[in-house]
XYZ file of C-alpha atoms in Angstrom:
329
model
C 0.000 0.000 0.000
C 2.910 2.010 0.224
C 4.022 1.941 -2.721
C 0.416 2.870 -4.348
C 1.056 6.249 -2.276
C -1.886 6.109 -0.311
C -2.548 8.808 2.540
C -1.193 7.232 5.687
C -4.861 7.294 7.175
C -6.273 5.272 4.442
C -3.313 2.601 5.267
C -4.338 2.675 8.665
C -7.867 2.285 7.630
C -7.145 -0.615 5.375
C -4.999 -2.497 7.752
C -7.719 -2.329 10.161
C -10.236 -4.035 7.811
C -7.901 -6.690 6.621
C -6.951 -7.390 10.501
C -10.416 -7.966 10.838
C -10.373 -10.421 8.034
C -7.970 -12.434 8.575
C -8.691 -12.548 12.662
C -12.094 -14.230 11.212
C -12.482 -18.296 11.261
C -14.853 -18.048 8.134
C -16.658 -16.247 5.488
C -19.657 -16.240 6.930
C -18.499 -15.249 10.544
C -17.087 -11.699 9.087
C -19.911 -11.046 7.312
C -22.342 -11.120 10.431
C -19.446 -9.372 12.061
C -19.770 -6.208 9.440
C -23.192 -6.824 9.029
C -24.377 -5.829 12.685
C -22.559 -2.497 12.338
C -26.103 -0.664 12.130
C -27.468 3.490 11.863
C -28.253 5.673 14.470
C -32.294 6.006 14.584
C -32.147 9.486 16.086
C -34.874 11.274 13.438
C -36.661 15.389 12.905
C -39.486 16.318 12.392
C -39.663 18.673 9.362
C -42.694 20.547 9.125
C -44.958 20.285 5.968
C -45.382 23.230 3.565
C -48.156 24.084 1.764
C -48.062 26.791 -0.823
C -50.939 29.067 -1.631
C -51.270 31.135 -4.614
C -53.678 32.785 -7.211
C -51.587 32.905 -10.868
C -54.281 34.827 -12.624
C -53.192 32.345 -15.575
C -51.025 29.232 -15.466
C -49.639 29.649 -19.022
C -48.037 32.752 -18.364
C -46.578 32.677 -14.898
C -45.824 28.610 -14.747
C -42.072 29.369 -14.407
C -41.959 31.558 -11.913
C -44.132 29.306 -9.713
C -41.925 26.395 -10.710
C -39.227 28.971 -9.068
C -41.534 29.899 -6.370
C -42.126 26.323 -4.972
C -38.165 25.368 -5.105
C -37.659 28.642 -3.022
C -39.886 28.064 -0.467
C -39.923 24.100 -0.307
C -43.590 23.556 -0.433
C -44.546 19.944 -1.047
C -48.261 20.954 -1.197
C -48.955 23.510 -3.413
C -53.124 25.380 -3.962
C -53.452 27.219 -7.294
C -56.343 29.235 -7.959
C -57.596 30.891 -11.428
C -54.820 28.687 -13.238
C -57.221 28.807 -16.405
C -58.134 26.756 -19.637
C -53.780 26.419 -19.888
C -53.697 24.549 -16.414
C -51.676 21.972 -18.290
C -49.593 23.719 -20.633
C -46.009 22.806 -18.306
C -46.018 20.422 -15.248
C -44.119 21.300 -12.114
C -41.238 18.576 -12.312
C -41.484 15.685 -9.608
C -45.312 16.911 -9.006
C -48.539 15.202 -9.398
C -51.213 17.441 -10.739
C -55.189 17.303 -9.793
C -57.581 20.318 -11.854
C -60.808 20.749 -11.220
C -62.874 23.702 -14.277
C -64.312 26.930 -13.323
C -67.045 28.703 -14.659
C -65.378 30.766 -16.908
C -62.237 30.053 -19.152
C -60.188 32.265 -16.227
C -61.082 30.228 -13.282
C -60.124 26.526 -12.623
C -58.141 25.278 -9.224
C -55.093 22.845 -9.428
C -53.612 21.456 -6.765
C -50.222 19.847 -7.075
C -48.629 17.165 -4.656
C -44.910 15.919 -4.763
C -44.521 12.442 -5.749
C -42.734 11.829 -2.752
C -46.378 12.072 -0.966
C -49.192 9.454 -1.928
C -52.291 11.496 -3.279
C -55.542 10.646 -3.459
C -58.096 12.650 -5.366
C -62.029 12.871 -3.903
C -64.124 13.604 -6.617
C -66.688 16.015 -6.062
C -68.811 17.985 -8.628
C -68.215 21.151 -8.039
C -66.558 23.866 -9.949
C -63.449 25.109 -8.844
C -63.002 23.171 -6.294
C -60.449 20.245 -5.576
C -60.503 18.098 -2.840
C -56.788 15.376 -2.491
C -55.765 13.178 0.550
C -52.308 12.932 1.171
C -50.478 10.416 3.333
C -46.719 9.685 3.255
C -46.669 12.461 6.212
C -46.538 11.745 10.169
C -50.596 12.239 9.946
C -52.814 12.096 6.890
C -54.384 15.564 5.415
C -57.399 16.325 3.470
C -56.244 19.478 1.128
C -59.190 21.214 -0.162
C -58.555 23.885 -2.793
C -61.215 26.833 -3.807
C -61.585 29.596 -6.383
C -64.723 31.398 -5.601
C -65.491 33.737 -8.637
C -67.270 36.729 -8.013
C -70.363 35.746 -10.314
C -70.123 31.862 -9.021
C -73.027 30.997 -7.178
C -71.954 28.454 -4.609
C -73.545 26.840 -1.277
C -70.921 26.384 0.656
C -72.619 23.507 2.711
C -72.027 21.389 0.022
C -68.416 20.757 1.416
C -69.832 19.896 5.131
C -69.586 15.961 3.940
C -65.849 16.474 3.131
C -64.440 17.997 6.046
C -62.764 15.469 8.074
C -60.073 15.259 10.963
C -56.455 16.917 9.600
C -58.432 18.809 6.701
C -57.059 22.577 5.423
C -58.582 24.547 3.285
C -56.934 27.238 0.510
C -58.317 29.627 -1.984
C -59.223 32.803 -3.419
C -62.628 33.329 -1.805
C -63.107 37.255 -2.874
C -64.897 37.731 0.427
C -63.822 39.920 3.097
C -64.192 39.671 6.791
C -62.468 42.359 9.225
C -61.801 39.954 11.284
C -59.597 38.161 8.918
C -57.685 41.167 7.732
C -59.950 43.178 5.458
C -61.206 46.672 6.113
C -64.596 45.809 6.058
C -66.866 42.592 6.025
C -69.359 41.976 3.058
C -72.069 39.848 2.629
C -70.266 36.601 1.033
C -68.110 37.330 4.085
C -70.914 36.911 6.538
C -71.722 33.549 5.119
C -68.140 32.498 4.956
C -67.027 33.283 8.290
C -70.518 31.612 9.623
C -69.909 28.265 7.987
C -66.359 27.954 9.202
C -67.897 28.317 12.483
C -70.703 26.021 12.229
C -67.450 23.232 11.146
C -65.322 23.923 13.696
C -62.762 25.625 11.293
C -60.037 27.748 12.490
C -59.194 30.509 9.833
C -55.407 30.941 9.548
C -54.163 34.216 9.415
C -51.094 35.816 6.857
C -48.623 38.695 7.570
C -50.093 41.195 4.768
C -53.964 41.135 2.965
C -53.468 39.097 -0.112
C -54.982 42.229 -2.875
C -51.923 44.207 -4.417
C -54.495 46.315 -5.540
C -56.569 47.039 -2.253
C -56.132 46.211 0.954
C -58.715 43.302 0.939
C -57.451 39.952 2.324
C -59.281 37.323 -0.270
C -56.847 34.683 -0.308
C -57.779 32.974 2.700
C -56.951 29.497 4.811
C -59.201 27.643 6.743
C -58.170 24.339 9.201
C -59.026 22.296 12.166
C -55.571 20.567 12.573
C -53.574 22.368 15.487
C -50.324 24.520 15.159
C -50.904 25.892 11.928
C -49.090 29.423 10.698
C -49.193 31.107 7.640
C -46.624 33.933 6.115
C -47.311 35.920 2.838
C -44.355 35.661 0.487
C -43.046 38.818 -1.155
C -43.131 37.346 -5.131
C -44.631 37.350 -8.331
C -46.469 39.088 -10.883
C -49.669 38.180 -10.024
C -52.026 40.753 -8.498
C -52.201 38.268 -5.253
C -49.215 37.776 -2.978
C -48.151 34.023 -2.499
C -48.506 32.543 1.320
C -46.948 29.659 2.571
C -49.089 27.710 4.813
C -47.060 25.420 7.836
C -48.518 22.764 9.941
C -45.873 22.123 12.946
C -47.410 19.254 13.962
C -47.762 17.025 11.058
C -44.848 16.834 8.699
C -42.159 15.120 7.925
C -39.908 12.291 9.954
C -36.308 12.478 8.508
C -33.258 10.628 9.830
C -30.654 12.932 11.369
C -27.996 11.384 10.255
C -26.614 10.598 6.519
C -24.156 7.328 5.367
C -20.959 7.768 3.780
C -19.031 5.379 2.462
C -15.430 5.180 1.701
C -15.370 3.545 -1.616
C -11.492 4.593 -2.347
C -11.296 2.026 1.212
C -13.674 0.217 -0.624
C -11.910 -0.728 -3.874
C -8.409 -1.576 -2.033
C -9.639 -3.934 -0.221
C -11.376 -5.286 -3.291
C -7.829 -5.799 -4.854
C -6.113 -7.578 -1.598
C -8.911 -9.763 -1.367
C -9.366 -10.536 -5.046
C -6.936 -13.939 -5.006
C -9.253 -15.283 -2.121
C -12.801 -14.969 -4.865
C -10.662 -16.012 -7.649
C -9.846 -19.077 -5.569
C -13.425 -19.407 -3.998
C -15.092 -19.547 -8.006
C -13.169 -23.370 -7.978
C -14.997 -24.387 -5.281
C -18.235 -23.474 -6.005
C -21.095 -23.504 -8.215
C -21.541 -19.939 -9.975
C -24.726 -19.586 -8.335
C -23.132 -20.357 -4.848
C -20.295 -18.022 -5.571
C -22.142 -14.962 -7.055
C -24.447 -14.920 -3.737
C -21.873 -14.881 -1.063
C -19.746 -12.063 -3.263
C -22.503 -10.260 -3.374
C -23.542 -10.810 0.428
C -19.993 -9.616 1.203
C -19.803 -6.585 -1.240
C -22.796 -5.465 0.920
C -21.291 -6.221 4.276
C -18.060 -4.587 3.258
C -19.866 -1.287 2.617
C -21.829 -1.862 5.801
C -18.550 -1.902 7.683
C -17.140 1.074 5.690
C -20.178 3.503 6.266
C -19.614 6.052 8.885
C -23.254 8.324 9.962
C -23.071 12.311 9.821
C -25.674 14.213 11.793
C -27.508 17.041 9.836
C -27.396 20.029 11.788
C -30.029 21.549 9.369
C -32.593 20.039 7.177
C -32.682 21.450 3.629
C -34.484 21.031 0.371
C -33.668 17.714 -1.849
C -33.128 19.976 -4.999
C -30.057 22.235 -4.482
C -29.494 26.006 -6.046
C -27.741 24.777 -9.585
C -31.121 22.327 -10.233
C -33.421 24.953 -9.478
C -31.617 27.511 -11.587
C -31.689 24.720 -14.649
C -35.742 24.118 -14.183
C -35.840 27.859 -14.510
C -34.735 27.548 -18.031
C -37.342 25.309 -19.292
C -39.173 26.590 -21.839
C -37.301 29.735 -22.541
């Protein structure tokens, strides 16, 4: 090993291995050795994300919500008035469920990574989607609503859906002062009542939603606890974004991540080579090929050290992001 130059902590490394080896009776008595060598369990909880957004048109602002989503790591996302172009570009990695409006500007799609199992509810309402997700610590019920200003819509229609864990996420173009607005109207009044009568706990943002008043119409409704909404500071739309996070149901992640030392790895590959070479005369190809393979695995095991992650962050880093912003252009 010497003479291949290796780093004396590598040789060190190695010789520790091999002692380990050759200290063994048999085959099979190193590989349980290395194969017990397990992970820490320590896990986080992550909370979930749920993104909230009116795009006044899909075909024209799909890339900077594609942006948008990356930014803020939303796995959930509600988009209102996405229009008759709803599937013009799909969010990569996302599952997408669209529900029509009554005109060719409304329409509600609401898009769920594929790394959570979705379940659409159908329901016969325009602009309205209803999705179960599971894949989290608890299940959710995301319900997603565009209410147009000439829609006519009976709001007790939805009493069947709501269940335990259920949020709800839309453009309602109602105002209630209590929920941010200067001044309550009628569609308000009925609003505000129903989430009462359903036990619904309305959810409130940092800033009204209207760039071009200072009405708050894009509005979030829930009964699960330790839920928090921010508005988010993007976009050309004449709504601001929010981002919608439930604390208490999210996410369990390990704490810790493997690495392997494969340049360990492949040295020992060569010492031991003569010794497989050898062990192919002495058994059947089938015999041979399974214990290789059981001890390629148990070699790794033994080579894997666990780091903790002092911070969790999103699966797609800066440069991937950057590349999905140039689809299409």
């Amino acid at each position: 090993m010497t003479s291949w130059n290796f780093p004396s902590r590598i040789q060190k490394k190695v010789l520790e291995v091999l002692s380990e080896w050759y200290a063994s009776h048999t085959l099979n008595s190193i590989r349980c050795e290395w194969e017990k060598k397990t992970n820490p369990s320590s896990s986080q909880n992550v909370p979930l994300n749920i993104l909230s957004y009116n795009v006044e048109g899909w075909g024209t602002r799909s890339l900077e919500v594609t942006d948008l989503i990356f930014k803020v790591d939303s796995s959930i996302c509600v988009f209102t008035e996405v229009g008759l172009l709803w599937d013009s570009f799909k969010v990569p990695h996302f599952n997408s469920f669209y529900q029509k409006g009554t005109n060719k500007n409304g329409g509600v799609m609401i898009a769920i990574g594929k790394h959570l199992k979705a379940t659409r509810i159908e329901v016969n309402i325009d602009n309205t989607v209803i999705v179960d997700v599971t894949g989290l610590t608890e299940p959710v019920r995301i319900i997603g609503i565009y209410w147009a200003h000439d829609q006519v819509r009976d709001m007790k229609d939805l009493d069947p859906f709501i269940i335990k864990n259920t949020i709800i996420s839309g453009d309602f173009n109602a105002t209630v002062q209590e929920w941010g607005s200067p001044s309550t109207d009628t569609r308000g009044r009925k609003l505000k009542s129903w989430t009462e009568d359903n036990n619904l706990q309305f959810v409130p943002t940092t800033i009204n939603s209207s760039k071009r008043s200072e009405r708050n119409i894009d509005l979030t409704f829930t009964n699960v606890n330790g839920v928090d909404s921010a508005t988010v500071i993007f976009g050309t739309s004449d709504h601001w974004p929010a981002v919608v996070t439930t604390h208490n149901i999210g996410f369990l992640t390990n704490k810790f991540f493997p690495q392997v030392n494969w340049n360990i790895f492949q040295v020992l590959l060569v010492l031991v080579e003569d010794f497989w070479i050898n062990k192919q005369k002495l058994q059947t190809p089938d015999q041979w090929y399974e214990n290789y393979i059981r001890f390629l695995a148990a070699l790794k095991n033994r080579l894997t050290t666990w780091r903790e992650i002092e911070k969790y962050r999103p699966a797609l880093p800066d440069v991937i992001v950057k590349e999905l912003q140039q689809i299409r252009r």
